[in-house]
PDB file of C-alpha atoms and ligand atoms in Angstrom:
ATOM      1  CA  MET G  12      79.208  50.431  75.899  1.00  0.00           C
ATOM      2  CA  PRO G  13      82.483  48.593  77.135  1.00  0.00           C
ATOM      3  CA  GLU G  14      85.157  47.817  74.508  1.00  0.00           C
ATOM      4  CA  GLN G  15      84.122  44.179  74.706  1.00  0.00           C
ATOM      5  CA  HIS G  16      80.035  44.077  75.128  1.00  0.00           C
ATOM      6  CA  LYS G  17      79.318  40.657  76.877  1.00  0.00           C
ATOM      7  CA  VAL G  18      76.189  39.026  77.240  1.00  0.00           C
ATOM      8  CA  VAL G  19      76.349  37.918  80.851  1.00  0.00           C
ATOM      9  CA  LEU G  20      73.711  35.459  82.771  1.00  0.00           C
ATOM     10  CA  VAL G  21      73.978  35.457  86.495  1.00  0.00           C
ATOM     11  CA  THR G  22      72.162  33.074  88.722  1.00  0.00           C
ATOM     12  CA  GLY G  23      70.790  34.640  91.835  1.00  0.00           C
ATOM     13  CA  GLY G  24      70.221  37.867  90.603  1.00  0.00           C
ATOM     14  CA  SER G  25      67.465  39.303  93.021  1.00  0.00           C
ATOM     15  CA  SER G  26      69.640  39.729  95.945  1.00  0.00           C
ATOM     16  CA  GLY G  27      73.352  40.240  97.825  1.00  0.00           C
ATOM     17  CA  LEU G  28      76.153  39.275  95.606  1.00  0.00           C
ATOM     18  CA  GLY G  29      74.348  38.482  92.423  1.00  0.00           C
ATOM     19  CA  LYS G  30      72.270  41.615  92.530  1.00  0.00           C
ATOM     20  CA  ALA G  31      75.555  43.631  92.926  1.00  0.00           C
ATOM     21  CA  ILE G  32      77.432  41.732  89.943  1.00  0.00           C
ATOM     22  CA  CYS G  33      74.223  42.477  87.820  1.00  0.00           C
ATOM     23  CA  GLY G  34      74.036  46.255  88.345  1.00  0.00           C
ATOM     24  CA  HIS G  35      77.591  46.647  88.319  1.00  0.00           C
ATOM     25  CA  LEU G  36      78.405  44.998  84.747  1.00  0.00           C
ATOM     26  CA  ALA G  37      75.098  46.412  83.418  1.00  0.00           C
ATOM     27  CA  ALA G  38      76.356  49.505  84.320  1.00  0.00           C
ATOM     28  CA  LYS G  39      79.536  48.951  82.471  1.00  0.00           C
ATOM     29  CA  GLY G  40      77.281  48.548  79.355  1.00  0.00           C
ATOM     30  CA  HIS G  41      77.125  44.668  79.200  1.00  0.00           C
ATOM     31  CA  THR G  42      73.766  42.946  78.510  1.00  0.00           C
ATOM     32  CA  VAL G  43      72.914  41.309  81.751  1.00  0.00           C
ATOM     33  CA  TYR G  44      70.455  38.590  82.864  1.00  0.00           C
ATOM     34  CA  GLY G  45      69.729  37.832  86.612  1.00  0.00           C
ATOM     35  CA  THR G  46      67.619  34.950  87.389  1.00  0.00           C
ATOM     36  CA  THR G  47      65.054  34.186  90.279  1.00  0.00           C
ATOM     37  CA  ARG G  48      62.700  31.963  91.422  1.00  0.00           C
ATOM     38  CA  LYS G  49      59.872  34.791  91.089  1.00  0.00           C
ATOM     39  CA  VAL G  50      60.271  38.230  89.570  1.00  0.00           C
ATOM     40  CA  SER G  51      58.549  40.646  91.666  1.00  0.00           C
ATOM     41  CA  GLU G  52      60.066  43.448  90.361  1.00  0.00           C
ATOM     42  CA  GLN G  53      62.091  44.543  87.107  1.00  0.00           C
ATOM     43  CA  PRO G  54      65.414  46.212  87.878  1.00  0.00           C
ATOM     44  CA  ILE G  55      66.268  49.369  85.850  1.00  0.00           C
ATOM     45  CA  ASN G  56      69.403  48.238  84.094  1.00  0.00           C
ATOM     46  CA  TYR G  57      69.181  44.451  83.746  1.00  0.00           C
ATOM     47  CA  ARG G  58      66.378  41.743  83.090  1.00  0.00           C
ATOM     48  CA  LEU G  59      65.687  39.310  85.730  1.00  0.00           C
ATOM     49  CA  ILE G  60      64.250  36.081  84.334  1.00  0.00           C
ATOM     50  CA  VAL G  61      62.831  32.987  86.125  1.00  0.00           C
ATOM     51  CA  MET G  62      64.972  30.172  87.130  1.00  0.00           C
ATOM     52  CA  ASP G  63      64.797  27.439  89.502  1.00  0.00           C
ATOM     53  CA  LEU G  64      67.974  25.789  90.117  1.00  0.00           C
ATOM     54  CA  GLY G  65      66.317  22.739  91.495  1.00  0.00           C
ATOM     55  CA  ASP G  66      64.381  22.035  88.047  1.00  0.00           C
ATOM     56  CA  ASP G  67      66.067  20.915  84.798  1.00  0.00           C
ATOM     57  CA  ALA G  68      63.254  22.209  82.388  1.00  0.00           C
ATOM     58  CA  SER G  69      63.165  25.527  84.098  1.00  0.00           C
ATOM     59  CA  VAL G  70      67.281  26.045  83.674  1.00  0.00           C
ATOM     60  CA  ARG G  71      66.850  25.288  80.132  1.00  0.00           C
ATOM     61  CA  HIS G  72      64.041  27.387  79.447  1.00  0.00           C
ATOM     62  CA  ALA G  73      66.200  30.426  81.084  1.00  0.00           C
ATOM     63  CA  ILE G  74      69.082  29.664  78.983  1.00  0.00           C
ATOM     64  CA  HIS G  75      67.102  29.190  76.065  1.00  0.00           C
ATOM     65  CA  GLU G  76      65.348  32.635  76.703  1.00  0.00           C
ATOM     66  CA  VAL G  77      68.741  34.427  76.832  1.00  0.00           C
ATOM     67  CA  ILE G  78      70.170  32.891  73.471  1.00  0.00           C
ATOM     68  CA  SER G  79      66.849  33.356  71.698  1.00  0.00           C
ATOM     69  CA  THR G  80      66.869  36.874  72.711  1.00  0.00           C
ATOM     70  CA  SER G  81      70.621  37.965  72.738  1.00  0.00           C
ATOM     71  CA  GLY G  82      71.747  35.462  69.766  1.00  0.00           C
ATOM     72  CA  ARG G  83      74.617  34.165  72.129  1.00  0.00           C
ATOM     73  CA  ILE G  84      75.628  33.956  76.032  1.00  0.00           C
ATOM     74  CA  ASP G  85      79.561  34.973  76.740  1.00  0.00           C
ATOM     75  CA  THR G  86      79.847  34.870  80.468  1.00  0.00           C
ATOM     76  CA  VAL G  87      77.582  32.785  83.193  1.00  0.00           C
ATOM     77  CA  VAL G  88      78.353  33.466  86.891  1.00  0.00           C
ATOM     78  CA  ASN G  89      76.959  30.463  88.778  1.00  0.00           C
ATOM     79  CA  ASN G  90      76.171  32.584  91.810  1.00  0.00           C
ATOM     80  CA  ALA G  91      72.602  31.304  93.355  1.00  0.00           C
ATOM     81  CA  GLY G  92      73.249  29.311  96.389  1.00  0.00           C
ATOM     82  CA  LEU G  93      71.978  28.472 100.033  1.00  0.00           C
ATOM     83  CA  GLY G  94      73.716  28.348 103.510  1.00  0.00           C
ATOM     84  CA  ILE G  95      73.208  26.016 106.134  1.00  0.00           C
ATOM     85  CA  GLN G  96      74.068  25.914 109.783  1.00  0.00           C
ATOM     86  CA  GLY G  97      73.792  23.326 112.768  1.00  0.00           C
ATOM     87  CA  ALA G  98      75.782  20.704 114.093  1.00  0.00           C
ATOM     88  CA  THR G  99      76.727  18.120 111.407  1.00  0.00           C
ATOM     89  CA  GLU G 100      74.982  15.257 113.897  1.00  0.00           C
ATOM     90  CA  ASP G 101      71.710  17.665 113.963  1.00  0.00           C
ATOM     91  CA  LEU G 102      71.277  17.898 110.305  1.00  0.00           C
ATOM     92  CA  LEU G 103      68.896  15.470 108.455  1.00  0.00           C
ATOM     93  CA  PRO G 104      70.276  13.983 105.440  1.00  0.00           C
ATOM     94  CA  GLU G 105      67.425  15.533 103.306  1.00  0.00           C
ATOM     95  CA  GLN G 106      68.546  18.915 104.394  1.00  0.00           C
ATOM     96  CA  ALA G 107      71.956  18.330 103.087  1.00  0.00           C
ATOM     97  CA  THR G 108      70.545  16.891 100.301  1.00  0.00           C
ATOM     98  CA  ALA G 109      68.490  19.953  99.319  1.00  0.00           C
ATOM     99  CA  LEU G 110      71.932  22.161  99.989  1.00  0.00           C
ATOM    100  CA  PHE G 111      73.769  19.912  97.620  1.00  0.00           C
ATOM    101  CA  ASP G 112      71.183  20.163  95.095  1.00  0.00           C
ATOM    102  CA  THR G 113      71.100  23.936  94.786  1.00  0.00           C
ATOM    103  CA  ASN G 114      74.915  24.554  95.405  1.00  0.00           C
ATOM    104  CA  VAL G 115      76.427  21.784  93.207  1.00  0.00           C
ATOM    105  CA  ILE G 116      73.737  20.245  91.213  1.00  0.00           C
ATOM    106  CA  GLY G 117      72.074  23.390  90.284  1.00  0.00           C
ATOM    107  CA  ALA G 118      75.233  25.027  88.950  1.00  0.00           C
ATOM    108  CA  HIS G 119      76.025  21.859  86.961  1.00  0.00           C
ATOM    109  CA  ARG G 120      72.445  21.935  85.416  1.00  0.00           C
ATOM    110  CA  VAL G 121      73.209  25.605  84.426  1.00  0.00           C
ATOM    111  CA  VAL G 122      76.728  24.203  82.982  1.00  0.00           C
ATOM    112  CA  ARG G 123      74.974  21.496  81.083  1.00  0.00           C
ATOM    113  CA  ALA G 124      72.430  23.989  79.465  1.00  0.00           C
ATOM    114  CA  VAL G 125      75.283  26.784  78.297  1.00  0.00           C
ATOM    115  CA  LEU G 126      77.759  24.450  77.021  1.00  0.00           C
ATOM    116  CA  PRO G 127      76.471  23.516  73.817  1.00  0.00           C
ATOM    117  CA  GLN G 128      75.944  27.219  73.180  1.00  0.00           C
ATOM    118  CA  MET G 129      79.759  28.116  74.254  1.00  0.00           C
ATOM    119  CA  ARG G 130      81.040  25.227  72.260  1.00  0.00           C
ATOM    120  CA  LYS G 131      79.256  26.432  68.910  1.00  0.00           C
ATOM    121  CA  GLN G 132      80.829  29.910  69.765  1.00  0.00           C
ATOM    122  CA  SER G 133      84.090  28.520  70.516  1.00  0.00           C
ATOM    123  CA  SER G 134      84.276  30.605  73.165  1.00  0.00           C
ATOM    124  CA  GLY G 135      82.796  31.638  76.619  1.00  0.00           C
ATOM    125  CA  LEU G 136      83.466  31.959  80.527  1.00  0.00           C
ATOM    126  CA  ILE G 137      82.133  30.105  83.511  1.00  0.00           C
ATOM    127  CA  ILE G 138      82.616  31.700  86.795  1.00  0.00           C
ATOM    128  CA  ASN G 139      81.539  29.405  89.622  1.00  0.00           C
ATOM    129  CA  ILE G 140      81.091  31.363  92.861  1.00  0.00           C
ATOM    130  CA  THR G 141      82.074  29.227  95.590  1.00  0.00           C
ATOM    131  CA  SER G 142      83.462  30.537  99.169  1.00  0.00           C
ATOM    132  CA  LEU G 143      86.798  30.966 101.404  1.00  0.00           C
ATOM    133  CA  ALA G 144      84.851  28.097 103.188  1.00  0.00           C
ATOM    134  CA  ALA G 145      85.647  25.551 100.384  1.00  0.00           C
ATOM    135  CA  ASN G 146      89.525  25.610 102.046  1.00  0.00           C
ATOM    136  CA  PHE G 147      88.385  24.275 105.673  1.00  0.00           C
ATOM    137  CA  GLY G 148      85.501  22.653 107.390  1.00  0.00           C
ATOM    138  CA  LEU G 149      83.912  25.535 109.616  1.00  0.00           C
ATOM    139  CA  PRO G 150      82.311  24.496 112.674  1.00  0.00           C
ATOM    140  CA  TYR G 151      78.525  24.524 112.563  1.00  0.00           C
ATOM    141  CA  ARG G 152      78.411  24.858 109.017  1.00  0.00           C
ATOM    142  CA  GLY G 153      80.372  21.613 107.862  1.00  0.00           C
ATOM    143  CA  PHE G 154      77.838  20.859 105.005  1.00  0.00           C
ATOM    144  CA  TYR G 155      78.314  24.433 103.677  1.00  0.00           C
ATOM    145  CA  SER G 156      81.935  23.848 103.405  1.00  0.00           C
ATOM    146  CA  ALA G 157      81.413  20.520 101.985  1.00  0.00           C
ATOM    147  CA  SER G 158      79.341  21.731  99.354  1.00  0.00           C
ATOM    148  CA  LYS G 159      81.577  24.652  98.140  1.00  0.00           C
ATOM    149  CA  ALA G 160      84.640  22.403  98.459  1.00  0.00           C
ATOM    150  CA  ALA G 161      82.785  20.050  95.858  1.00  0.00           C
ATOM    151  CA  LEU G 162      81.936  22.824  93.410  1.00  0.00           C
ATOM    152  CA  GLU G 163      85.868  23.808  93.375  1.00  0.00           C
ATOM    153  CA  ARG G 164      86.783  20.447  92.147  1.00  0.00           C
ATOM    154  CA  TYR G 165      83.987  19.942  89.783  1.00  0.00           C
ATOM    155  CA  THR G 166      85.327  23.578  88.256  1.00  0.00           C
ATOM    156  CA  GLU G 167      88.904  22.335  88.352  1.00  0.00           C
ATOM    157  CA  THR G 168      87.814  19.372  86.342  1.00  0.00           C
ATOM    158  CA  LEU G 169      85.404  21.001  84.195  1.00  0.00           C
ATOM    159  CA  SER G 170      87.849  23.612  83.173  1.00  0.00           C
ATOM    160  CA  MET G 171      90.404  21.197  81.758  1.00  0.00           C
ATOM    161  CA  GLU G 172      87.557  19.649  79.775  1.00  0.00           C
ATOM    162  CA  VAL G 173      86.273  22.872  78.182  1.00  0.00           C
ATOM    163  CA  LYS G 174      89.486  24.716  77.509  1.00  0.00           C
ATOM    164  CA  PRO G 175      90.204  22.787  74.248  1.00  0.00           C
ATOM    165  CA  PHE G 176      86.813  24.542  72.967  1.00  0.00           C
ATOM    166  CA  GLY G 177      88.075  28.028  73.833  1.00  0.00           C
ATOM    167  CA  ILE G 178      86.006  27.822  77.375  1.00  0.00           C
ATOM    168  CA  HIS G 179      87.420  29.109  80.691  1.00  0.00           C
ATOM    169  CA  ALA G 180      85.931  27.564  83.999  1.00  0.00           C
ATOM    170  CA  VAL G 181      87.026  29.427  87.342  1.00  0.00           C
ATOM    171  CA  THR G 182      86.101  29.891  90.754  1.00  0.00           C
ATOM    172  CA  LEU G 183      85.641  32.832  92.944  1.00  0.00           C
ATOM    173  CA  GLN G 184      85.833  32.411  96.584  1.00  0.00           C
ATOM    174  CA  PRO G 185      84.212  35.354  98.644  1.00  0.00           C
ATOM    175  CA  GLY G 186      85.054  35.770 102.335  1.00  0.00           C
ATOM    176  CA  GLU G 187      82.116  37.400 104.117  1.00  0.00           C
ATOM    177  CA  TYR G 188      79.827  40.024 102.364  1.00  0.00           C
ATOM    178  CA  LYS G 189      76.876  41.733 103.477  1.00  0.00           C
ATOM    179  CA  THR G 190      74.134  40.082 101.722  1.00  0.00           C
ATOM    180  CA  ASN G 191      70.857  38.118 102.690  1.00  0.00           C
ATOM    181  CA  ILE G 192      72.439  34.786 103.115  1.00  0.00           C
ATOM    182  CA  GLY G 193      72.231  34.635 106.646  1.00  0.00           C
ATOM    183  CA  SER G 194      68.285  34.884 106.925  1.00  0.00           C
ATOM    184  CA  ASN G 195      67.946  32.026 104.189  1.00  0.00           C
ATOM    185  CA  ARG G 196      69.891  29.454 105.901  1.00  0.00           C
ATOM    186  CA  ILE G 197      69.057  25.915 106.359  1.00  0.00           C
ATOM    187  CA  ARG G 198      68.611  25.086 110.206  1.00  0.00           C
ATOM    188  CA  PRO G 199      68.194  21.942 112.160  1.00  0.00           C
ATOM    189  CA  ALA G 200      64.776  21.542 113.404  1.00  0.00           C
ATOM    190  CA  VAL G 201      66.078  20.438 116.687  1.00  0.00           C
ATOM    191  CA  ILE G 202      69.420  21.530 118.355  1.00  0.00           C
ATOM    192  CA  GLY G 203      70.480  18.492 120.281  1.00  0.00           C
ATOM    193  CA  GLU G 204      71.769  19.139 123.928  1.00  0.00           C
ATOM    194  CA  ALA G 205      75.107  17.951 123.311  1.00  0.00           C
ATOM    195  CA  TYR G 206      75.762  20.907 120.948  1.00  0.00           C
ATOM    196  CA  LYS G 207      73.650  23.688 122.188  1.00  0.00           C
ATOM    197  CA  ALA G 208      76.183  25.778 123.777  1.00  0.00           C
ATOM    198  CA  GLY G 209      78.814  25.451 121.004  1.00  0.00           C
ATOM    199  CA  TYR G 210      76.332  25.944 118.288  1.00  0.00           C
ATOM    200  CA  GLY G 211      75.168  29.033 120.255  1.00  0.00           C
ATOM    201  CA  ARG G 212      78.677  30.559 120.356  1.00  0.00           C
ATOM    202  CA  ALA G 213      79.230  29.661 116.790  1.00  0.00           C
ATOM    203  CA  MET G 214      75.974  31.471 115.763  1.00  0.00           C
ATOM    204  CA  GLU G 215      76.942  34.317 117.946  1.00  0.00           C
ATOM    205  CA  LEU G 216      80.128  34.976 116.400  1.00  0.00           C
ATOM    206  CA  LEU G 217      78.616  34.566 112.881  1.00  0.00           C
ATOM    207  CA  GLY G 218      75.961  37.003 113.784  1.00  0.00           C
ATOM    208  CA  GLY G 219      78.917  39.428 115.020  1.00  0.00           C
ATOM    209  CA  SER G 220      80.974  38.972 112.078  1.00  0.00           C
ATOM    210  CA  LEU G 221      78.220  41.018 110.052  1.00  0.00           C
ATOM    211  CA  HIS G 222      79.890  44.004 111.525  1.00  0.00           C
ATOM    212  CA  TYR G 223      83.156  43.540 109.183  1.00  0.00           C
ATOM    213  CA  SER G 224      81.370  42.010 106.020  1.00  0.00           C
ATOM    214  CA  ARG G 225      82.019  43.817 103.459  1.00  0.00           C
ATOM    215  CA  ASP G 226      80.529  45.791 100.436  1.00  0.00           C
ATOM    216  CA  PRO G 227      79.214  43.230  97.754  1.00  0.00           C
ATOM    217  CA  VAL G 228      80.181  45.653  95.061  1.00  0.00           C
ATOM    218  CA  GLU G 229      83.920  44.392  95.690  1.00  0.00           C
ATOM    219  CA  VAL G 230      82.716  41.116  94.279  1.00  0.00           C
ATOM    220  CA  ALA G 231      80.984  42.744  91.337  1.00  0.00           C
ATOM    221  CA  ARG G 232      84.341  44.622  90.473  1.00  0.00           C
ATOM    222  CA  LEU G 233      86.172  41.467  90.384  1.00  0.00           C
ATOM    223  CA  VAL G 234      83.992  39.475  88.154  1.00  0.00           C
ATOM    224  CA  GLU G 235      84.210  42.212  85.803  1.00  0.00           C
ATOM    225  CA  ARG G 236      88.005  42.247  85.954  1.00  0.00           C
ATOM    226  CA  ILE G 237      87.966  38.178  85.025  1.00  0.00           C
ATOM    227  CA  MET G 238      85.670  38.993  82.296  1.00  0.00           C
ATOM    228  CA  GLY G 239      88.516  41.279  81.040  1.00  0.00           C
ATOM    229  CA  THR G 240      91.080  38.486  81.265  1.00  0.00           C
ATOM    230  CA  PRO G 241      92.023  36.711  78.185  1.00  0.00           C
ATOM    231  CA  ARG G 242      93.749  34.081  80.265  1.00  0.00           C
ATOM    232  CA  PRO G 243      91.960  33.971  83.650  1.00  0.00           C
ATOM    233  CA  LYS G 244      93.520  32.493  86.595  1.00  0.00           C
ATOM    234  CA  THR G 245      91.867  28.976  87.894  1.00  0.00           C
ATOM    235  CA  VAL G 246      90.922  30.482  91.490  1.00  0.00           C
ATOM    236  CA  TYR G 247      90.138  34.048  92.743  1.00  0.00           C
ATOM    237  CA  TYR G 248      89.792  35.237  96.113  1.00  0.00           C
ATOM    238  CA  ALA G 249      87.431  38.234  97.247  1.00  0.00           C
ATOM    239  CA  ALA G 250      88.799  38.412 100.622  1.00  0.00           C
ATOM    240  CA  HIS G 251      90.808  40.415 103.700  1.00  0.00           C
ATOM    241  CA  GLY G 252      92.617  40.354 106.497  1.00  0.00           C
ATOM    242  CA  LYS G 253      92.249  37.458 108.962  1.00  0.00           C
ATOM    243  CA  GLN G 254      89.714  35.681 106.596  1.00  0.00           C
ATOM    244  CA  ARG G 255      92.277  35.714 103.580  1.00  0.00           C
ATOM    245  CA  LEU G 256      95.188  34.816 106.009  1.00  0.00           C
ATOM    246  CA  ALA G 257      93.330  31.387 107.044  1.00  0.00           C
ATOM    247  CA  VAL G 258      93.633  30.199 103.569  1.00  0.00           C
ATOM    248  CA  LEU G 259      97.213  30.466 103.429  1.00  0.00           C
ATOM    249  CA  LEU G 260      97.634  28.954 107.022  1.00  0.00           C
ATOM    250  CA  LYS G 261      95.646  26.123 106.144  1.00  0.00           C
ATOM    251  CA  LYS G 262      97.959  25.490 103.323  1.00  0.00           C
ATOM    252  CA  LEU G 263     100.796  26.037 105.715  1.00  0.00           C
ATOM    253  CA  LEU G 264     100.143  24.396 108.611  1.00  0.00           C
ATOM    254  CA  PRO G 265      99.721  20.981 109.942  1.00  0.00           C
ATOM    255  CA  GLY G 266      96.073  19.938 110.310  1.00  0.00           C
ATOM    256  CA  ARG G 267      95.961  19.702 113.920  1.00  0.00           C
ATOM    257  CA  PHE G 268      97.573  22.960 114.414  1.00  0.00           C
ATOM    258  CA  PHE G 269      95.136  24.660 112.408  1.00  0.00           C
ATOM    259  CA  GLN G 270      92.027  23.087 113.954  1.00  0.00           C
ATOM    260  CA  ARG G 271      93.242  24.146 117.149  1.00  0.00           C
ATOM    261  CA  LEU G 272      93.467  27.698 115.768  1.00  0.00           C
ATOM    262  CA  MET G 273      90.112  27.515 114.414  1.00  0.00           C
ATOM    263  CA  MET G 274      88.559  25.971 117.603  1.00  0.00           C
ATOM    264  CA  LEU G 275      90.298  29.177 119.480  1.00  0.00           C
ATOM    265  CA  GLU G 276      88.321  31.391 117.212  1.00  0.00           C
ATOM    266  CA  TYR G 277      85.031  29.656 117.790  1.00  0.00           C
ATOM    267  CA  LYS G 278      85.907  29.631 121.361  1.00  0.00           C
TER     268      LYS G 278
HETATM  269  N1  NAP H  13      77.448  36.389 101.483  1.00  0.00           N
HETATM  270  C1  NAP H  13      78.484  35.802 101.796  1.00  0.00           C
HETATM  271  O1  NAP H  13      79.281  36.434 102.710  1.00  0.00           O
HETATM  272  C2  NAP H  13      79.173  35.007 100.745  1.00  0.00           C
HETATM  273  C3  NAP H  13      80.371  34.410 101.177  1.00  0.00           C
HETATM  274  C4  NAP H  13      80.710  33.238 100.552  1.00  0.00           C
HETATM  275  C5  NAP H  13      80.103  32.867  99.314  1.00  0.00           C
HETATM  276  N2  NAP H  13      78.810  33.123  99.263  1.00  0.00           N
HETATM  277  C6  NAP H  13      78.052  32.629  98.008  1.00  0.00           C
HETATM  278  O2  NAP H  13      77.600  33.751  97.125  1.00  0.00           O
HETATM  279  C7  NAP H  13      76.137  33.273  96.674  1.00  0.00           C
HETATM  280  C8  NAP H  13      75.226  34.226  96.840  1.00  0.00           C
HETATM  281  O3  NAP H  13      74.980  34.443  98.121  1.00  0.00           O
HETATM  282  P1  NAP H  13      74.352  35.767  98.789  1.00  0.00           P
HETATM  283  O4  NAP H  13      75.302  35.861 100.036  1.00  0.00           O
HETATM  284  O5  NAP H  13      74.233  36.638  97.580  1.00  0.00           O
HETATM  285  O6  NAP H  13      72.794  35.280  99.289  1.00  0.00           O
HETATM  286  P2  NAP H  13      71.736  35.688  99.055  1.00  0.00           P
HETATM  287  O7  NAP H  13      71.463  37.255  99.471  1.00  0.00           O
HETATM  288  O8  NAP H  13      70.871  34.991 100.030  1.00  0.00           O
HETATM  289  O9  NAP H  13      71.237  35.678  97.654  1.00  0.00           O
HETATM  290  C9  NAP H  13      70.804  34.002  97.055  1.00  0.00           C
HETATM  291  C10 NAP H  13      70.720  34.094  95.687  1.00  0.00           C
HETATM  292  O10 NAP H  13      70.219  32.666  95.287  1.00  0.00           O
HETATM  293  C11 NAP H  13      69.095  32.608  94.778  1.00  0.00           C
HETATM  294  N3  NAP H  13      68.764  31.316  94.815  1.00  0.00           N
HETATM  295  C12 NAP H  13      68.893  30.533  96.078  1.00  0.00           C
HETATM  296  N4  NAP H  13      68.250  29.384  95.999  1.00  0.00           N
HETATM  297  C13 NAP H  13      67.924  29.259  94.589  1.00  0.00           C
HETATM  298  C14 NAP H  13      67.265  28.126  94.127  1.00  0.00           C
HETATM  299  N5  NAP H  13      67.118  26.852  94.493  1.00  0.00           N
HETATM  300  N6  NAP H  13      66.953  28.235  92.604  1.00  0.00           N
HETATM  301  C15 NAP H  13      67.486  29.566  91.982  1.00  0.00           C
HETATM  302  N7  NAP H  13      68.109  30.560  92.595  1.00  0.00           N
HETATM  303  C16 NAP H  13      68.099  30.308  93.987  1.00  0.00           C
HETATM  304  C17 NAP H  13      68.454  33.608  95.148  1.00  0.00           C
HETATM  305  O11 NAP H  13      67.218  33.950  94.290  1.00  0.00           O
HETATM  306  P3  NAP H  13      65.533  33.929  94.757  1.00  0.00           P
HETATM  307  O12 NAP H  13      65.227  33.827  96.164  1.00  0.00           O
HETATM  308  O13 NAP H  13      65.105  35.161  94.117  1.00  0.00           O
HETATM  309  O14 NAP H  13      64.942  32.704  93.934  1.00  0.00           O
HETATM  310  C18 NAP H  13      69.012  34.748  95.606  1.00  0.00           C
HETATM  311  O15 NAP H  13      68.998  35.539  94.499  1.00  0.00           O
HETATM  312  C19 NAP H  13      76.222  32.087  97.169  1.00  0.00           C
HETATM  313  O16 NAP H  13      76.646  30.864  96.382  1.00  0.00           O
HETATM  314  C20 NAP H  13      76.895  31.761  98.504  1.00  0.00           C
HETATM  315  O17 NAP H  13      76.974  30.683  98.870  1.00  0.00           O
HETATM  316  C21 NAP H  13      78.493  34.329  99.892  1.00  0.00           C
END
């Protein structure tokens, strides 16, 4: 058992980053619940429970299950999320709405369901997994950047509102990690002729970047570190090299210059 045993809920515990976070924290002796829309097989050291982020009742039911089984809930990692690709003009409003409903409103549903318990405990930690993409508009992934930027600003406000109750809310921005996110991305039904070449090049680059995608366990270790910090920072980065540098350049460079660099990267 770790010195400070915690009850942790990780949304999207069936795959990728969430699975790594669940496995790692459970191995460290915490009580971990991961969520999925459909339980196909129970992992060895943590429990998967059903939660559909798009359904308020499903979210409330899952949170109730954690609290009634473990008596409390110390840490929530809002990790479940979707990707999207496509030229902005090609993507339908319904597709963008579906993305925001999972990546932003889904996290909000979870937050609303856990806060009454955390306020009762006078403690709690909410870690919202955003992305480095929150810092800039990525070509052909604009709605993804927009959804993660929205979750950043949402968390910034939330953090100030819940601090008086002894609750911390922070974001964690990963760079590229090896997960299933690529296969689950929302895609345009029709790729417009005008964007075919640019979109194709961007997707080639994205596919190629899998080579340097990193092991999700790095993110899991960072989550563990945040949980052990009495006064956490507002934003954490899990990124290296060129990806981490881009965040710094975005802050320092004039906008047009930064966009030129980004377009050079995307040829
Ligand atoms: N991988 C990266 O390089 C990277 C980089 C930056 C940020 N991120 C962020 O990290 C988070 C995890 O992504 P990942 O890369 O690990 O992707 P992943 O392997 O595709 O896993 C996504 C998880 O989210 C769950 N999920 C998706 N839609 C859901 C919904 N409507 N309701 C409930 N659960 C839902 C899935 O659960 P079920 O399908 O089992 O229901 C799955 O467990 C996402 O927020 C993503 O944006 C990833």
